[in-house]
Amino acid sequence: MAGTPNPMQAFGGRGPRGPRPAPPAAGKPGPRPGGGGSGRGGKRPQGAGGSGARGTAYPANGPLGRVLRVEHKISETKTTTLLKHQIGEEWQDVSAQANALIVLRRLSFEPVDGGTNPWKNHVPLHEWATRTGLGQDDGDGLLRRTLERRRSFLRRWTKTGAERRHVRRLRLTVEWRMVSGHGLQFGVLDNGLALNGTYGWPTLPGSTLKGLAAAGARSAGAETAQVVRALGGPRPRFGKDPRPTQEEHRSGSVRFLDALPDVDTVKVHSDVITPHQHPYYTGTDPQGPDAARSDTNAPFPGEHHNPVPLPFLSISGDLRVDLLGDDKGDLDLVATWLGEASEELGAGGRTTAGYGYFEHTDVDEEDL
């Protein structure tokens, strides 16, 4: 399995961690980062100025630089960053209809000021994400139609089969903000956020919901037999109950569908965490990230170390969760466990900082 991409080697040395050119003067084209020419994006487009502001345009790193670029319009008061894509001879804004899976995981750009702060490579991508809601505000009602298709599927599912099938619909309302998928690493830049595999919208995967329900069951002191029946086994021992045996390997009676954003509610936020004493925690020994704790030559913690901003995306608003099963009692149990976890444990990362807590409410089955 391939490891995490090395930004210093990505795109033939033209990745976001490579050497930075000096910012071009207003209205003048600058060289292509890492060497100009027509390859992989060609020459830097002409800068744009006017009204006391100066502008620069940077192609995307790699082959996408031929059709995608970022434009910075810098004035005395603020900097405006826009993603542009080429249609014919014109450059137009990348709209909310673009799939966030491509925008966040396949693109990287030079920093807004041409400097050496690698975290600024996230600026154009995160500004696009917060402005468009990661593709939810597409203007053509795709999210509404997707939610209706989900309801149509649930209607048909409950009416098929020899036995009665049940659906439990929940609405998860984030109390403040939530970040799910913080440990995911895709592409050159780490934009860890769980996204729907088809549409690129923010989501909570079904596997995350199932793990959250299991954590809530443990917190609520549920019986092992109940957990195995509803979530499958074997499961870790709950309380003083005996460990499940090999014969108890089974699928759970409850099925978890990936959460979908509710219409016009989920907002995307650009957050940042700034750890101090970064060299102490990461170490400088190439043998591994734990070198700072094992190597006597590793740097000691000190306030003279520069803080390192680490940007990430978070969400707020409502998510729609659908649970399917043949046993209504098991569905009620799982919904209770999700409620326990949402109030006491939280979901996703940075729960100690207040992220990931939410309220859950039932959605009437007649809403199907």
Phi, psi and omega in degrees: 000133182292145179276185178295133182303142177272111184300332181289339181252351184293146176057038177064036180087004180255019181289176186291347179262005181282182180299144181258137173281161173290145180302132181290153176293156182300132175081003181239140178287147177248171180286155175293131179305134179078014181115127185278213181101186185268352184283138173051059174115336176070203183287155177293134180297163181298142174287160181235130180229184178133152178058038178076007181245155174242153183225150175225152179231127181243129174292154172296148175293145177086189184300332181292349178297344178288335186233354181228141177208167177241137180245131176248123174251111189251122175241185181288338186253330184201167176241126178255127182245129180230135171273133182235145172231151187270127174235106185068237179260001185252155174249122182239157179298140172290118189276176177291347179283349178292144181281124183296336177299325178279314186296316185277328191255353182241356186242150166208152184225167175286155179300157184299326184257008182069014184273202186246012178277105186295335182293340180287349174296338181282344190304305183295325181290317181289325176295321176296318182297316181287328181287325185256355183066032181057041173089004179287320183276069187270349176081350181244012174073024182297319180296318178298318180292326178293318177296325178291323176296323176298315179297319179298319177298317181296323177299313181293322183295320182291342184258002180252162179094159182287330182250162179295130176253149185234153178229136174240118182254132182233151173243119178263119181250115181291128182292320177228276177219159180219142175231116180243132183090024184298332181273359180288139178231120180226134175070198183284318179265141180270099176250061186298105175203131180291123181237147176299132186291346179256313188256343181081009179283156174297144186207169165243112181299154178301326179295324177294317179296321179293317177296324178294320178295320178296319177294321177294324177296317178296316180297326181275357180073036181291157177283145182301319181299322179294318183294317180296320181294319185276321187251350181096169183212174003284154177242160173300156182296136177254119179064227181260009179294151177293153179292137179302144182271173180300327182290346182268011174296122182197161174277149178285158181281346184253134178251138183249123173266149177302140177290145177241149177296140172283157187295131172059030181236322187283122177250149180250134183237144175261110181249171179210141171243137186236087178287141174266166178055043183301318179299328180293318183284328183265328181079160179247355179285126182293357182288339178163168184290343181269012184298328183297338182258351184239338184262127181292341179270359180291155184293144175276156177295142181198147181286353178281349179289141179287137173293148184240105179293134178236101182283150175207165180256142175227169182228160172217164180117205185249139173239143179260126182241134179237127177248134181239145177186168179266349183239115182295326179297320178295322177298319179296320178298313182297320178297322177295318180294321176297321177296320177298315181292322183295327183269329187253329189248321184083163181237151177080202184262167175058037178293332178292342178263008177099359178280154165090002179266142184208165175256148177236136179229151179283146171250124184304135179299338177292347178285351180296000000 
